[in-house]
Coordinates of N, CA, C and O in Angstrom, one line a residue:
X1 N 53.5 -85.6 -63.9 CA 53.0 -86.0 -62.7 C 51.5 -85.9 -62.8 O 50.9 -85.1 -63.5
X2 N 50.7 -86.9 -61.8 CA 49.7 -86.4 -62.2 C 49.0 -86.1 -61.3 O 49.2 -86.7 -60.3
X3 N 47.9 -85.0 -61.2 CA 47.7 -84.2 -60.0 C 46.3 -85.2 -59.7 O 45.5 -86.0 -60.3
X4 N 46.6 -84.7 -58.2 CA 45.3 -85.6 -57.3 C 44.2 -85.1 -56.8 O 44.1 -84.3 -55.8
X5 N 43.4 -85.4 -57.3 CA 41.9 -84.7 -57.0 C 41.2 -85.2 -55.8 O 40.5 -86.2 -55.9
X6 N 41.3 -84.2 -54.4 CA 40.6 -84.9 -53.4 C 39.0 -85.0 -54.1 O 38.6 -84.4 -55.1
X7 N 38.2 -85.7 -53.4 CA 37.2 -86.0 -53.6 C 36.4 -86.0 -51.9 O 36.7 -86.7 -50.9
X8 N 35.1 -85.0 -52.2 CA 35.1 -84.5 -50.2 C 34.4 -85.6 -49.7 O 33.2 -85.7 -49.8
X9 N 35.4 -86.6 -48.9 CA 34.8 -87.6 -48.0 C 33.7 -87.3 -47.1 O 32.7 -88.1 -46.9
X10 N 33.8 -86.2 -46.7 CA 33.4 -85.4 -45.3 C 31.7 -84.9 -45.9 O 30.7 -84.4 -45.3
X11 N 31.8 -85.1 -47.2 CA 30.4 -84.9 -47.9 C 29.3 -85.6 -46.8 O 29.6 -86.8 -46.4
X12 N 27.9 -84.8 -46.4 CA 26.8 -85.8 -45.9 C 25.7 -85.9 -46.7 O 25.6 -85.0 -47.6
X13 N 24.8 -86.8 -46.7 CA 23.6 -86.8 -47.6 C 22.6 -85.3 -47.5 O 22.5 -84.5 -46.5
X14 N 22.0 -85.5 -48.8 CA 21.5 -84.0 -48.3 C 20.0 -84.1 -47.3 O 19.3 -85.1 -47.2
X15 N 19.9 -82.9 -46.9 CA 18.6 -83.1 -45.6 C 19.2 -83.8 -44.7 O 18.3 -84.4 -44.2
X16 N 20.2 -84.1 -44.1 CA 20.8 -84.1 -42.5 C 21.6 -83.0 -42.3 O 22.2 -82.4 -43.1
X17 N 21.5 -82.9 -41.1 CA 22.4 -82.0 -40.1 C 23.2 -81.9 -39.3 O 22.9 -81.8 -38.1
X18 N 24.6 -82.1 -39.8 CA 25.6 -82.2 -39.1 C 25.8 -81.9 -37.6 O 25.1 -81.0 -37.2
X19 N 26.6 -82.7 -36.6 CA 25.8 -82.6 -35.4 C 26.4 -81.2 -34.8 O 25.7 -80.9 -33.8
X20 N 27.4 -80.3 -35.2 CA 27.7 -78.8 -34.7 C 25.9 -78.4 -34.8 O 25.2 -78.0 -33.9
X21 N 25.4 -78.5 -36.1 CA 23.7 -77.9 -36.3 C 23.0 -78.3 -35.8 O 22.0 -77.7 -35.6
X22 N 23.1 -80.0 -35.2 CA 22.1 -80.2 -34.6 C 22.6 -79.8 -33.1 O 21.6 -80.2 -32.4
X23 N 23.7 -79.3 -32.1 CA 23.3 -78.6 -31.0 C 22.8 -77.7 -31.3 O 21.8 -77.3 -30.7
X24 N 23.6 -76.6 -32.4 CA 23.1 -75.6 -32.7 C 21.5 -75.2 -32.5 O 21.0 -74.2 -31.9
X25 N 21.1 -75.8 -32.9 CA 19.4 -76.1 -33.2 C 19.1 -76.4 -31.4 O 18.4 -75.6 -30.9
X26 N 19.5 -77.5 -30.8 CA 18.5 -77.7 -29.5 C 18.9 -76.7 -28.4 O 18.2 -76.4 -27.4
X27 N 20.3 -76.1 -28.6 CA 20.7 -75.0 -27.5 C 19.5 -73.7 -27.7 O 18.8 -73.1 -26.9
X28 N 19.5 -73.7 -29.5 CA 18.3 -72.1 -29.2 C 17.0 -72.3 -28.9 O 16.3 -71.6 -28.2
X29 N 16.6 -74.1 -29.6 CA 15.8 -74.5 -28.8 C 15.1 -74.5 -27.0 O 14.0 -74.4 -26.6
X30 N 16.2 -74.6 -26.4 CA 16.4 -74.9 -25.0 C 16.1 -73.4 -24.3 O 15.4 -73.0 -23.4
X31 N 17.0 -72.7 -25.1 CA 16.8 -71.1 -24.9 C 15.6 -70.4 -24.7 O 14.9 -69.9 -23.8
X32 N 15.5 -70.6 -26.1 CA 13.8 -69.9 -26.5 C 12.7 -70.5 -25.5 O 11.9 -69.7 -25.0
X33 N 12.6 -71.7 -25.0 CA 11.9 -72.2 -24.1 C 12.2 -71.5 -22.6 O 11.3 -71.0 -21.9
X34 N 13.4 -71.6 -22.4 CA 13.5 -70.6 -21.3 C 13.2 -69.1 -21.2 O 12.8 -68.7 -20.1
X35 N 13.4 -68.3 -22.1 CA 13.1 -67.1 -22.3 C 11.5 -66.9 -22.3 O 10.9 -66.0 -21.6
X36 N 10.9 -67.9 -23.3 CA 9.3 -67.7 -23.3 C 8.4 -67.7 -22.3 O 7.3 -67.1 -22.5
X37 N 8.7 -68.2 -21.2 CA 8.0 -68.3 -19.5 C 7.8 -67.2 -19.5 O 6.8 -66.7 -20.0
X38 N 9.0 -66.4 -18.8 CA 9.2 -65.2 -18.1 C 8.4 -64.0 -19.4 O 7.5 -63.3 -19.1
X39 N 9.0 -64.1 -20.8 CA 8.4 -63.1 -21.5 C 7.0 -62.7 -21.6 O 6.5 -61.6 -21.5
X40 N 6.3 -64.6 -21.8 CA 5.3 -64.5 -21.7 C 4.2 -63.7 -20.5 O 3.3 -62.9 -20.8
X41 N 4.6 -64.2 -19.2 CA 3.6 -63.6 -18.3 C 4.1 -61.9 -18.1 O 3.2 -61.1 -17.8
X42 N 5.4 -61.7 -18.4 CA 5.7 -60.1 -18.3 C 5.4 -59.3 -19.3 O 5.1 -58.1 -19.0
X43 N 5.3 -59.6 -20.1 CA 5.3 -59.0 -21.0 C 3.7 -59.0 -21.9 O 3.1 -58.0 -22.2
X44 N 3.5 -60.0 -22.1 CA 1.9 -60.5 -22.5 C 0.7 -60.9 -21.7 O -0.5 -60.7 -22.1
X45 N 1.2 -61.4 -20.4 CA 0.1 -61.1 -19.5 C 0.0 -62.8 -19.5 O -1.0 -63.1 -18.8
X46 N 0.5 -63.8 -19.9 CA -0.3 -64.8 -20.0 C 0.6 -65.9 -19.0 O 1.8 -65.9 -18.9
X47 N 0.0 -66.7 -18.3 CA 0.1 -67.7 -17.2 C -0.3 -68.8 -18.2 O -1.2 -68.7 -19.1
X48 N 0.7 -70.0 -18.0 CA 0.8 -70.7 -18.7 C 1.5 -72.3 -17.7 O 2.7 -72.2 -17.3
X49 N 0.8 -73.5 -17.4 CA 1.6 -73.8 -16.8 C 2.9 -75.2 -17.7 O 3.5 -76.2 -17.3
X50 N 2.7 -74.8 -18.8 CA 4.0 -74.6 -19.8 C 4.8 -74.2 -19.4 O 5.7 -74.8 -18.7
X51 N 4.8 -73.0 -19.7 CA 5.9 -71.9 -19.9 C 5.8 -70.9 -18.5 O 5.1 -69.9 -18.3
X52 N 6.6 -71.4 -17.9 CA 6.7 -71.4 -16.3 C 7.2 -70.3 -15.9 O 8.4 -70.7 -15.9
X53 N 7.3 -68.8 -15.4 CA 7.6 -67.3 -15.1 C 8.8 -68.3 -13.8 O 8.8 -69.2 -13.1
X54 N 9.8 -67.0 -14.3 CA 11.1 -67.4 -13.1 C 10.6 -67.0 -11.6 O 10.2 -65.9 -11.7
X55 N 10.6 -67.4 -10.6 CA 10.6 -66.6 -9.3 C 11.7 -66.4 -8.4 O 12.8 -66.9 -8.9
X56 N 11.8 -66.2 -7.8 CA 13.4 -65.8 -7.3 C 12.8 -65.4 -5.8 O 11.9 -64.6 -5.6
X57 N 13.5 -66.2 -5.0 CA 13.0 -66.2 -3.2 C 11.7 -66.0 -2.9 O 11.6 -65.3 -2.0
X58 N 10.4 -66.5 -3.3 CA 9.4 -67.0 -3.0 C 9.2 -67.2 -1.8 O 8.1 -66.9 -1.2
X59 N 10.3 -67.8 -1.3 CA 10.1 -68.3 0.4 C 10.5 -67.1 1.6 O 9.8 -67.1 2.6
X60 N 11.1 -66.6 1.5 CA 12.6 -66.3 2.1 C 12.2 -65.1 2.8 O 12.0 -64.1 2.2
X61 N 12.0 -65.2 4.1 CA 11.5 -64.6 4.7 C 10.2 -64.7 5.4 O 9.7 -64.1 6.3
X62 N 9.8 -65.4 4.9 CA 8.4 -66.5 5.3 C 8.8 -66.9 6.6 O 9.7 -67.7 6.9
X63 N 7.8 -66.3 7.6 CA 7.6 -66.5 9.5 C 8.8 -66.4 10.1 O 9.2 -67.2 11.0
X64 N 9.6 -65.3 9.6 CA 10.9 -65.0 10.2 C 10.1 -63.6 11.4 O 9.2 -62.8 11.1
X65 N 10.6 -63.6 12.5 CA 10.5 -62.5 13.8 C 11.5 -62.1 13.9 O 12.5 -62.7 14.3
X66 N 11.0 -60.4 13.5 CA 12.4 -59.6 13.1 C 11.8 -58.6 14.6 O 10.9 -57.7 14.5
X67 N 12.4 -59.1 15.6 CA 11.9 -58.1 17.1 C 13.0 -57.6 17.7 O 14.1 -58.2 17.7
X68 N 12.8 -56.1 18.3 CA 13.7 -55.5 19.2 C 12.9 -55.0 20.4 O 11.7 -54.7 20.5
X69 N 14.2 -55.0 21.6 CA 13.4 -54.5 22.9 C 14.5 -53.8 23.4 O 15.7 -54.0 23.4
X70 N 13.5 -52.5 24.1 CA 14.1 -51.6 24.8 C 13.7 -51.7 26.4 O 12.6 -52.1 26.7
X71 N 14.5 -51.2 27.5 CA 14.1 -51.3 28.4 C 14.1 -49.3 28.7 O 14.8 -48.5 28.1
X72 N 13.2 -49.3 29.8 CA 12.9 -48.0 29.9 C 14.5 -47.6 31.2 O 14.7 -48.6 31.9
X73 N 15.4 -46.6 31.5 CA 16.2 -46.1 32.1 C 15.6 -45.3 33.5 O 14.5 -44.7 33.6
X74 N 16.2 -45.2 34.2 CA 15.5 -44.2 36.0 C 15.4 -43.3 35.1 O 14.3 -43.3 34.6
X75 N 16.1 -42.4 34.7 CA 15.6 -40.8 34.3 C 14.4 -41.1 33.0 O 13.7 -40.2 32.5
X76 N 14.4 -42.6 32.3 CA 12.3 -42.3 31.8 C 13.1 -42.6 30.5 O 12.8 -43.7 30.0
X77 N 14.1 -42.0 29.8 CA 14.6 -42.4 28.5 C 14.4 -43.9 28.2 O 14.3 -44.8 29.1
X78 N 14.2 -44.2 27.1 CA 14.3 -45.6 26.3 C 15.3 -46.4 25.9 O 15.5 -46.1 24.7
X79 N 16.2 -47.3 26.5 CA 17.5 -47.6 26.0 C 17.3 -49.3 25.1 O 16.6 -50.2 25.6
X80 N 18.2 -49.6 23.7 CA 18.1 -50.9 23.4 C 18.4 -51.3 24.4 O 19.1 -50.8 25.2
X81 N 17.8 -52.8 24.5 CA 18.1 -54.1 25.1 C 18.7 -55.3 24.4 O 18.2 -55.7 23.3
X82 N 19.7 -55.8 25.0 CA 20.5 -57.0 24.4 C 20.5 -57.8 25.1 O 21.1 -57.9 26.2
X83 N 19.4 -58.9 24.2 CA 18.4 -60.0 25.2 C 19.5 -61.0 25.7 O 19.5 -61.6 26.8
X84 N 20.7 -61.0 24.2 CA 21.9 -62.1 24.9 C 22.4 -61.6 25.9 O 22.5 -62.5 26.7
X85 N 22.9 -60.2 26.5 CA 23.6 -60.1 27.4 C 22.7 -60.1 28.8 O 23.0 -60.2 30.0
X86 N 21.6 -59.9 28.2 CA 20.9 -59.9 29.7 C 20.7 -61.3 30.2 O 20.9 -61.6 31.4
X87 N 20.3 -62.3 29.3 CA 20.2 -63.5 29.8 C 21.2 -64.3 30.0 O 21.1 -65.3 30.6
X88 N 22.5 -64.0 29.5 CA 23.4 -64.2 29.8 C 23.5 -65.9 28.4 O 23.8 -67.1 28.7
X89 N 23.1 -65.6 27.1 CA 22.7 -66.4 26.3 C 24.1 -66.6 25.3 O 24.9 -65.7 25.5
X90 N 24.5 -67.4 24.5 CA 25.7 -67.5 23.3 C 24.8 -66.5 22.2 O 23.6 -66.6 22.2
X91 N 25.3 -65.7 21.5 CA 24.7 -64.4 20.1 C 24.5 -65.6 18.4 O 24.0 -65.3 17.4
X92 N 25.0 -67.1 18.8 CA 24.8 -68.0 18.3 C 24.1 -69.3 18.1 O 24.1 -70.1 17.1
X93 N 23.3 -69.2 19.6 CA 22.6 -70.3 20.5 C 20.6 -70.4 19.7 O 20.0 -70.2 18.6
X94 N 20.4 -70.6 20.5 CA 18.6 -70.8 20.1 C 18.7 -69.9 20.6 O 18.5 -69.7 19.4
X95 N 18.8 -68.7 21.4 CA 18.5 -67.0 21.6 C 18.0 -66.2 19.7 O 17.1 -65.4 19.4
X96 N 18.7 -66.7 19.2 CA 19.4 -65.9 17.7 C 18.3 -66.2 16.9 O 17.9 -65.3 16.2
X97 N 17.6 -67.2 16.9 CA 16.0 -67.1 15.9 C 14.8 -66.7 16.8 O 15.5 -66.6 17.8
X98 N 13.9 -66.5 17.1 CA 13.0 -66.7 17.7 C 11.7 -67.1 16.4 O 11.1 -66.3 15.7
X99 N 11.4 -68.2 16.5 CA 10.7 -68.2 15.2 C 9.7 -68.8 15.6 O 9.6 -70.0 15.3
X100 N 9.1 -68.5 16.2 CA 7.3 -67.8 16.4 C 6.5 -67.3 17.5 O 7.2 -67.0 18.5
X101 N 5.2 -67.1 17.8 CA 5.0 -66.0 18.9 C 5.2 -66.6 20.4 O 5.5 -65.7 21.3
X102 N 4.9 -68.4 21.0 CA 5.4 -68.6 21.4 C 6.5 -68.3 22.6 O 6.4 -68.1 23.8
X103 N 7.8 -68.5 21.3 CA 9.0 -68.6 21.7 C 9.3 -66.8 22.1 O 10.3 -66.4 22.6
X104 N 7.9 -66.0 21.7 CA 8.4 -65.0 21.7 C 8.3 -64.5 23.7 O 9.1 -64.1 24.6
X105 N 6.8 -64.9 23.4 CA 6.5 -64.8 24.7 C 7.2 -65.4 25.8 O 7.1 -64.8 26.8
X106 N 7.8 -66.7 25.6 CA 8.9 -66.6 26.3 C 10.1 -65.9 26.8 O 10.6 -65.9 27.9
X107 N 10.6 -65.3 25.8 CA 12.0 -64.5 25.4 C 11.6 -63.1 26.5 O 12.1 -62.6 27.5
X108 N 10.6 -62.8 25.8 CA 9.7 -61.8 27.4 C 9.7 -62.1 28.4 O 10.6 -61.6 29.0
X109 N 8.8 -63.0 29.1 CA 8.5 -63.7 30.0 C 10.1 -63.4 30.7 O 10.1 -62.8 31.8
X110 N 11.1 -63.9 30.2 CA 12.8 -64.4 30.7 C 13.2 -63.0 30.9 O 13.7 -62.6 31.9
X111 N 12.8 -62.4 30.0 CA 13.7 -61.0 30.4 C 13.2 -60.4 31.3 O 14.1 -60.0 32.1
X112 N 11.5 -59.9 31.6 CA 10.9 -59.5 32.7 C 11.6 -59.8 34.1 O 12.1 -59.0 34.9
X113 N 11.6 -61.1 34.1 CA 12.2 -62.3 35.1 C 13.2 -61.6 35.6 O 13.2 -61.2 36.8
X114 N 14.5 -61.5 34.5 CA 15.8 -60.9 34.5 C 15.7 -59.8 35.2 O 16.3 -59.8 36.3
X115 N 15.2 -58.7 34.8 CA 15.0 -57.7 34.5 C 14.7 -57.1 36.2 O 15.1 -56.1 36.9
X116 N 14.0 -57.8 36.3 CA 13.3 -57.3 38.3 C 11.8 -56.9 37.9 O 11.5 -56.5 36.8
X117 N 10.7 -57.2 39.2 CA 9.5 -56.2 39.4 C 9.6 -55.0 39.0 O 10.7 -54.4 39.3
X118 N 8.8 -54.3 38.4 CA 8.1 -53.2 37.9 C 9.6 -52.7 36.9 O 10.1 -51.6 37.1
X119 N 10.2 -53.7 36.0 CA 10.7 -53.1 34.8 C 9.7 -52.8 33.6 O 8.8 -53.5 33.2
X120 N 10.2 -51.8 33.1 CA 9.7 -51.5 31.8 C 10.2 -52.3 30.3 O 11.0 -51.7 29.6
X121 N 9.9 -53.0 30.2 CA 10.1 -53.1 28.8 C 9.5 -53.3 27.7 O 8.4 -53.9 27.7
X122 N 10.2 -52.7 26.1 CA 9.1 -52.3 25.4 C 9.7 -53.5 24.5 O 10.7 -54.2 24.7
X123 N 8.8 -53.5 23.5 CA 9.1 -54.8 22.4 C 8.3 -54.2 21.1 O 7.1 -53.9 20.9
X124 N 9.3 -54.3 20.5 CA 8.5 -54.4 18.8 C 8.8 -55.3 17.8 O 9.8 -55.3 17.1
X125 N 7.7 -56.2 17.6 CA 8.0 -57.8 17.0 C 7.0 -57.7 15.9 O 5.8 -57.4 16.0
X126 N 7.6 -57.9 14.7 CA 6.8 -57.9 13.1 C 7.1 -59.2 12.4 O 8.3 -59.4 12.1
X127 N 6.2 -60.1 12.1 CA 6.1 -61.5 11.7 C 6.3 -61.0 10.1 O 5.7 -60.0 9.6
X128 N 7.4 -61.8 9.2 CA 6.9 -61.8 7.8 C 6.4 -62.7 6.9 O 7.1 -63.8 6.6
X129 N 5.3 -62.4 6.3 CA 4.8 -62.8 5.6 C 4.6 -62.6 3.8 O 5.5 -62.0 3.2
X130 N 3.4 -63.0 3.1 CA 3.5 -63.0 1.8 C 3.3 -61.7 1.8 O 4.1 -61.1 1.1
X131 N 2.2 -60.9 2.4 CA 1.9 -59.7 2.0 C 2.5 -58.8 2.3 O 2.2 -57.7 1.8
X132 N 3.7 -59.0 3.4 CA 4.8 -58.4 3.9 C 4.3 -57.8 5.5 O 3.1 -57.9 5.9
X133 N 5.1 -57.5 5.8 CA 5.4 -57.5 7.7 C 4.3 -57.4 8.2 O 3.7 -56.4 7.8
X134 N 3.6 -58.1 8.9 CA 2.8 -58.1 10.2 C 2.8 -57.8 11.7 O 3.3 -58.9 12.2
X135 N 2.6 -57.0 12.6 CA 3.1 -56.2 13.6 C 2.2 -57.4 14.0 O 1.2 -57.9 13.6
X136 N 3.3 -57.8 15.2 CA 2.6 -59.0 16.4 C 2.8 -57.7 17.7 O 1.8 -57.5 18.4
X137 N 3.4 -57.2 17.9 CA 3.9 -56.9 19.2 C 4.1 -55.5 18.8 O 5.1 -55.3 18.0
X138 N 3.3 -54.3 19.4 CA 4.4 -52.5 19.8 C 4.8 -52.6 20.7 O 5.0 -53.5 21.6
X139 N 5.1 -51.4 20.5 CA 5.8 -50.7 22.0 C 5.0 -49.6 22.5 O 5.4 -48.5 22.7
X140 N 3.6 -50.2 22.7 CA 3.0 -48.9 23.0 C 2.8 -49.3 24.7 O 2.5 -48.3 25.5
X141 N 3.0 -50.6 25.2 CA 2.4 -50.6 26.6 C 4.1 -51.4 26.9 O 4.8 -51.7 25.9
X142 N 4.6 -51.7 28.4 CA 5.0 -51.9 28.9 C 4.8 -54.1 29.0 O 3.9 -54.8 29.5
X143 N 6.0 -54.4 28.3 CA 5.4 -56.2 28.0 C 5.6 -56.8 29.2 O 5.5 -58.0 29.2
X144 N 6.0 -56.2 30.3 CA 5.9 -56.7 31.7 C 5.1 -56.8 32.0 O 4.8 -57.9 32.6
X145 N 4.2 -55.8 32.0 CA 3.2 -55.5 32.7 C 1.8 -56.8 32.4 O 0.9 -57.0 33.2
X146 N 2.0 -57.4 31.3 CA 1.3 -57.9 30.8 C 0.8 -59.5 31.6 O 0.0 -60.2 31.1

């Protein structure tokens, strides 16, 4: 018998790269490109608008009014206030953002209203921003009164 000598079809010319090597090649490619942003400006200091540093929530929190109000009690204590139940509002409605000073001053304005002549109420409203929280409103005076 005579024996049969495969002969390797699957041979490629030399100097190409089979295409498993050539993703091989653009995945670490693709990688390394992603990795180099972030390393570079952490790590080496350098801003590049190449090689782009990751940011993660940038926005988020930007001119949100994070406010609470207390009304003052007869015996003088300070109790929270719950602007939906006083106004008689949905905890899901346009009550639930107040997004900006405005609408704040309204939300005041309504509850005073609510509330009767010569209530006390206090308010502490902090806007945020890039450099982080900004006090719009203490509780140092009485926002009725205002």
């Amino acid at each position: 018998m005579a024996d049969i000598i495969s002969i390797g079809t699957g041979a490629e010319p030399a100097g190409r790269l089979s295409a498993g090597r050539l993703r091989l090649v653009a995945f670490t490619a693709i990688a390394a490109f992603m990795i180099a942003g972030p390393a570079a400006e952490q790590i080496f200091g350098v801003q590049s608008p190449w090689l782009r540093s990751w940011t993660m929530f940038s926005a988020i929190g930007l001119g949100v009014i994070d406010v609470s109000f207390e009304i003052r009690q007869p015996d003088g204590a300070l109790a929270p206030l719950d602007r939906f139940a006083m106004l008689g509002a949905p905890r899901n409605g346009k009550l639930k953002w107040i997004q900006n000073r405005e609408e704040l001053a309204s939300v005041i304005k309504r509850l005073c209203t609510v509330a009767g002549q010569g209530t006390d109420i206090r308010v502490r409203a902090r806007l945020g921003t890039r450099s982080g929280w900004q006090t719009i409103h203490t509780d140092a005076e009485n926002a009725c009164a205002e």
